[in-house]
Short mmCIF file of C-alpha atoms in Angstrom, two decimals:
data_model
loop_
_atom_site.label_atom_id
_atom_site.label_comp_id
_atom_site.label_asym_id
_atom_site.label_seq_id
_atom_site.Cartn_x
_atom_site.Cartn_y
_atom_site.Cartn_z
CA GLN A 1 -3.18 -13.72 13.96
CA LYS A 2 -4.45 -11.62 11.17
CA GLU A 3 -2.20 -9.59 9.81
CA VAL A 4 -5.02 -7.43 9.32
CA GLU A 5 -8.16 -6.10 11.12
CA GLN A 6 -10.69 -4.12 10.94
CA ASN A 7 -14.30 -4.57 12.82
CA SER A 8 -16.58 -6.06 11.52
CA GLY A 9 -19.48 -3.50 11.79
CA PRO A 10 -22.24 -3.12 10.57
CA LEU A 11 -20.89 0.99 11.63
CA SER A 12 -24.34 2.74 10.83
CA VAL A 13 -24.07 6.94 10.03
CA PRO A 14 -26.38 9.10 9.37
CA GLU A 15 -26.06 11.07 6.18
CA GLY A 16 -24.18 14.54 6.08
CA ALA A 17 -22.00 12.81 9.20
CA ILE A 18 -17.90 11.84 9.51
CA ALA A 19 -16.95 8.21 8.81
CA SER A 20 -14.25 6.51 10.20
CA LEU A 21 -13.05 2.72 9.85
CA ASN A 22 -10.50 1.92 10.98
CA CYS A 23 -7.87 -0.43 10.29
CA THR A 24 -4.42 -1.95 12.54
CA TYR A 25 -1.69 -4.50 10.76
CA SER A 26 1.16 -6.68 12.03
CA ASP A 27 3.73 -6.96 9.60
CA ARG A 28 5.67 -4.29 10.17
CA VAL A 29 7.63 -4.61 6.94
CA SER A 30 4.25 -3.18 5.13
CA GLN A 31 4.95 -0.52 3.07
CA SER A 32 1.83 0.48 0.78
CA PHE A 33 -1.96 0.61 2.24
CA PHE A 34 -4.48 1.03 0.48
CA TRP A 35 -8.84 0.90 0.51
CA TYR A 36 -11.33 -0.40 -1.31
CA ARG A 37 -14.69 -0.15 -1.59
CA GLN A 38 -17.37 -3.29 -2.35
CA TYR A 39 -20.09 -3.28 -2.51
CA SER A 40 -22.39 -6.17 -2.61
CA GLY A 41 -22.17 -8.55 -5.31
CA LYS A 42 -18.89 -6.52 -7.35
CA SER A 43 -15.61 -5.94 -7.13
CA PRO A 44 -13.82 -4.07 -5.13
CA GLU A 45 -12.58 -0.30 -6.24
CA LEU A 46 -9.27 1.04 -4.81
CA ILE A 47 -10.57 4.18 -3.30
CA MET A 48 -7.53 4.97 -1.88
CA SER A 49 -3.75 4.32 -1.60
CA ILE A 50 -1.37 6.58 1.11
CA TYR A 51 2.71 5.13 1.60
CA SER A 52 4.13 7.90 4.02
CA ASN A 53 3.18 8.59 7.35
CA GLY A 54 0.31 11.34 7.77
CA ASP A 55 -3.19 12.57 5.69
CA LYS A 56 -3.87 12.16 2.30
CA GLU A 57 -7.62 13.35 1.16
CA ASP A 58 -8.96 13.36 -1.82
CA GLY A 59 -12.89 14.93 -1.95
CA ARG A 60 -14.74 13.09 0.38
CA PHE A 61 -12.06 10.60 1.83
CA THR A 62 -9.38 11.11 3.89
CA ALA A 63 -6.62 8.53 4.49
CA GLN A 64 -4.68 8.53 7.45
CA LEU A 65 -0.95 6.82 8.38
CA ASN A 66 1.47 6.13 11.59
CA LYS A 67 3.53 3.46 10.90
CA ALA A 68 4.60 3.88 14.87
CA SER A 69 1.59 2.47 15.71
CA GLN A 70 1.13 0.14 13.22
CA TYR A 71 -2.15 2.13 12.04
CA VAL A 72 -4.24 3.19 8.82
CA SER A 73 -7.30 5.36 8.89
CA LEU A 74 -9.99 6.63 6.33
CA LEU A 75 -12.34 9.17 7.27
CA ILE A 76 -15.23 10.08 4.65
CA ARG A 77 -16.80 13.15 5.21
CA ASP A 78 -20.63 14.69 4.21
CA SER A 79 -21.63 10.52 4.05
CA GLN A 80 -23.73 9.81 1.40
CA PRO A 81 -26.39 6.83 1.29
CA SER A 82 -23.79 5.69 -1.68
CA ASP A 83 -21.39 5.33 0.64
CA SER A 84 -23.19 2.42 1.81
CA ALA A 85 -20.65 -0.66 1.95
CA THR A 86 -18.45 -2.58 2.78
CA TYR A 87 -14.67 -1.42 2.63
CA LEU A 88 -11.37 -3.54 2.30
CA CYS A 89 -8.86 -1.98 4.74
CA ALA A 90 -5.18 -3.88 2.82
CA ALA A 91 -1.49 -3.59 2.91
CA SER A 92 1.18 -5.07 1.34
CA ALA A 93 4.62 -5.65 1.53
CA SER A 94 6.45 -4.87 -1.86
CA ASN A 95 8.07 -8.00 -3.60
CA PHE A 96 10.77 -7.00 -5.78
CA GLY A 97 8.01 -4.56 -7.14
CA ASN A 98 5.29 -7.09 -7.10
CA GLU A 99 2.81 -6.43 -4.18
CA LYS A 100 1.12 -9.31 -2.30
CA LEU A 101 -2.67 -7.72 -1.03
CA THR A 102 -3.18 -8.28 2.80
CA PHE A 103 -6.41 -7.83 3.25
CA GLY A 104 -8.96 -6.83 6.53
CA THR A 105 -12.28 -9.05 6.48
CA GLY A 106 -13.91 -5.60 5.78
CA THR A 107 -15.85 -2.74 7.39
CA ARG A 108 -19.42 -2.83 6.74
CA LEU A 109 -20.70 0.73 6.44
CA THR A 110 -25.16 1.47 6.18
CA ILE A 111 -25.25 5.86 6.00
CA ILE A 112 -28.65 6.56 7.38
CA PRO A 113 -30.84 8.31 5.43
CA ASP B 1 -12.78 1.13 -21.96
CA THR B 2 -10.10 -0.07 -20.26
CA ALA B 3 -10.58 -2.80 -17.99
CA VAL B 4 -9.68 -5.91 -16.51
CA SER B 5 -12.38 -8.33 -17.45
CA GLN B 6 -13.23 -12.12 -16.91
CA THR B 7 -15.16 -14.55 -18.43
CA PRO B 8 -17.43 -16.30 -17.03
CA LYS B 9 -19.61 -13.88 -15.12
CA TYR B 10 -20.59 -17.21 -12.87
CA LEU B 11 -20.06 -20.62 -13.74
CA VAL B 12 -22.36 -23.12 -11.77
CA THR B 13 -20.80 -26.65 -12.10
CA GLN B 14 -20.92 -30.21 -10.62
CA MET B 15 -18.45 -31.78 -8.40
CA GLY B 16 -15.00 -33.95 -10.44
CA ASN B 17 -15.83 -31.34 -13.40
CA ASP B 18 -12.86 -29.50 -14.52
CA LYS B 19 -13.24 -25.25 -15.10
CA SER B 20 -11.59 -22.98 -16.44
CA ILE B 21 -12.20 -19.28 -15.59
CA LYS B 22 -10.39 -16.01 -18.38
CA CYS B 23 -8.59 -13.17 -17.44
CA GLU B 24 -7.66 -10.71 -19.96
CA GLN B 25 -6.65 -6.70 -19.20
CA ASN B 26 -5.72 -3.81 -21.79
CA LEU B 27 -4.54 -1.53 -18.78
CA GLY B 28 -0.55 -2.12 -20.59
CA HIS B 29 0.10 -3.55 -16.48
CA ASP B 30 2.95 -6.24 -16.13
CA THR B 31 1.32 -7.57 -13.36
CA MET B 32 -1.72 -9.66 -12.60
CA TYR B 33 -3.48 -12.02 -10.34
CA TRP B 34 -6.06 -14.10 -9.21
CA TYR B 35 -8.08 -14.14 -5.66
CA LYS B 36 -10.98 -15.74 -3.96
CA GLN B 37 -13.33 -14.58 -1.67
CA ASP B 38 -14.58 -16.69 0.19
CA SER B 39 -18.77 -17.08 1.50
CA LYS B 40 -17.37 -14.75 3.75
CA LYS B 41 -15.96 -12.12 2.19
CA PHE B 42 -12.50 -12.53 3.10
CA LEU B 43 -10.47 -11.69 -0.04
CA LYS B 44 -7.04 -14.25 0.50
CA ILE B 45 -4.50 -13.89 -3.64
CA MET B 46 -4.45 -17.56 -4.32
CA PHE B 47 -1.60 -16.25 -7.34
CA SER B 48 0.70 -13.45 -8.80
CA TYR B 49 1.94 -13.11 -12.78
CA ASN B 50 5.29 -10.75 -13.76
CA ASN B 51 5.73 -11.19 -17.43
CA LYS B 52 4.17 -14.89 -17.50
CA GLU B 53 6.55 -15.66 -14.58
CA LEU B 54 5.07 -17.06 -11.91
CA ILE B 55 5.62 -14.89 -8.76
CA ILE B 56 3.58 -15.69 -6.03
CA ASN B 57 2.19 -19.25 -5.18
CA GLU B 58 0.34 -18.72 -2.15
CA THR B 59 -0.52 -22.18 0.04
CA VAL B 60 -2.89 -23.52 -3.09
CA PRO B 61 -4.53 -27.07 -4.09
CA ASN B 62 -2.49 -28.25 -6.84
CA ARG B 63 -5.89 -29.28 -7.99
CA PHE B 64 -5.26 -24.76 -8.86
CA SER B 65 -3.03 -24.00 -12.05
CA PRO B 66 -3.19 -20.65 -13.27
CA LYS B 67 -1.49 -19.74 -16.46
CA SER B 68 -0.28 -16.82 -18.01
CA PRO B 69 -0.16 -17.01 -22.45
CA ASP B 70 0.74 -13.10 -22.35
CA LYS B 71 1.23 -10.33 -19.95
CA ALA B 72 -2.06 -8.89 -20.49
CA HIS B 73 -3.84 -12.86 -20.27
CA LEU B 74 -3.80 -14.91 -16.73
CA ASN B 75 -6.24 -17.94 -17.29
CA LEU B 76 -7.10 -20.50 -13.64
CA HIS B 77 -8.27 -24.00 -14.39
CA ILE B 78 -9.55 -26.37 -11.87
CA ASN B 79 -9.22 -29.82 -11.31
CA SER B 80 -11.23 -32.42 -9.74
CA LEU B 81 -13.77 -29.13 -8.76
CA GLU B 82 -14.81 -29.40 -4.57
CA LEU B 83 -18.24 -28.24 -3.22
CA GLY B 84 -15.24 -26.45 -0.70
CA ASP B 85 -14.89 -24.20 -4.20
CA SER B 86 -17.18 -21.98 -3.86
CA ALA B 87 -16.04 -19.45 -3.81
CA VAL B 88 -16.10 -15.23 -5.91
CA TYR B 89 -13.16 -15.60 -7.74
CA PHE B 90 -11.34 -12.20 -8.39
CA CYS B 91 -8.87 -11.37 -10.95
CA ALA B 92 -6.60 -8.13 -11.07
CA SER B 93 -4.02 -6.51 -12.12
CA SER B 94 -1.93 -3.52 -11.27
CA GLN B 95 1.93 -1.44 -12.53
CA GLU B 96 3.96 -0.13 -10.17
CA LEU B 97 4.11 4.12 -9.93
CA ASP B 98 6.05 5.99 -7.26
CA GLY B 99 6.42 3.73 -5.35
CA GLY B 100 3.16 1.97 -5.21
CA ASN B 101 1.61 -0.72 -6.61
CA GLU B 102 -1.87 -0.54 -7.18
CA GLN B 103 -3.85 -3.11 -7.76
CA PHE B 104 -7.52 -2.73 -10.15
CA PHE B 105 -9.87 -6.38 -10.07
CA GLY B 106 -11.85 -7.49 -12.48
CA PRO B 107 -16.03 -7.77 -12.01
CA GLY B 108 -15.33 -11.11 -10.25
CA THR B 109 -16.67 -14.98 -10.89
CA ARG B 110 -19.18 -16.43 -8.29
CA LEU B 111 -18.27 -20.33 -9.33
CA THR B 112 -20.83 -23.03 -7.43
CA VAL B 113 -19.70 -26.03 -7.22
CA LEU B 114 -22.82 -28.82 -6.19
#
């Protein structure tokens, strides 16, 4: 059973629209959640972290966390072609401060000009 | 530039060989990690070191042996390479801040075993 699940996509969104990426996790002790963006052939790049229920906004990105539903999402407003990438959701349960990140399989996002 | 760096970027080798990948971070972080990303792009943790001490050791064949000479370096040695070892290996580092522990990844080493 996968611990972090994402829709693999591909998800196609017109330029300027809102892209919505979703993630569910099965381990209730997970405390920290992260969204990474990975361009083809590149390394994962951290774009958002969220630790408490609710919304967290950073520029065009908003992360949403609902621990009761074990659900994390990422909204990208005013989508740009440069947002086209694979988005990885990750969850962790702290182990004496050393985070074991469990990743989902990623959602491939394509922004259509 | 402050970053996580890895060498080599590409590694092509024959089955049965032994190879090493090196990782260095100048971010001042205490914890370093090795991840493997397979052909289906699934990213999975292999090892974690905190201040040179092994903290996380996932179910990885014992042909894989990490070594951390100091907290800024974490190397990965692989013995008797197999075809299934072909993947991209990422090093990462982190420092716990404000209840969270954000990990930053190196550029990756693409290993191809022939």
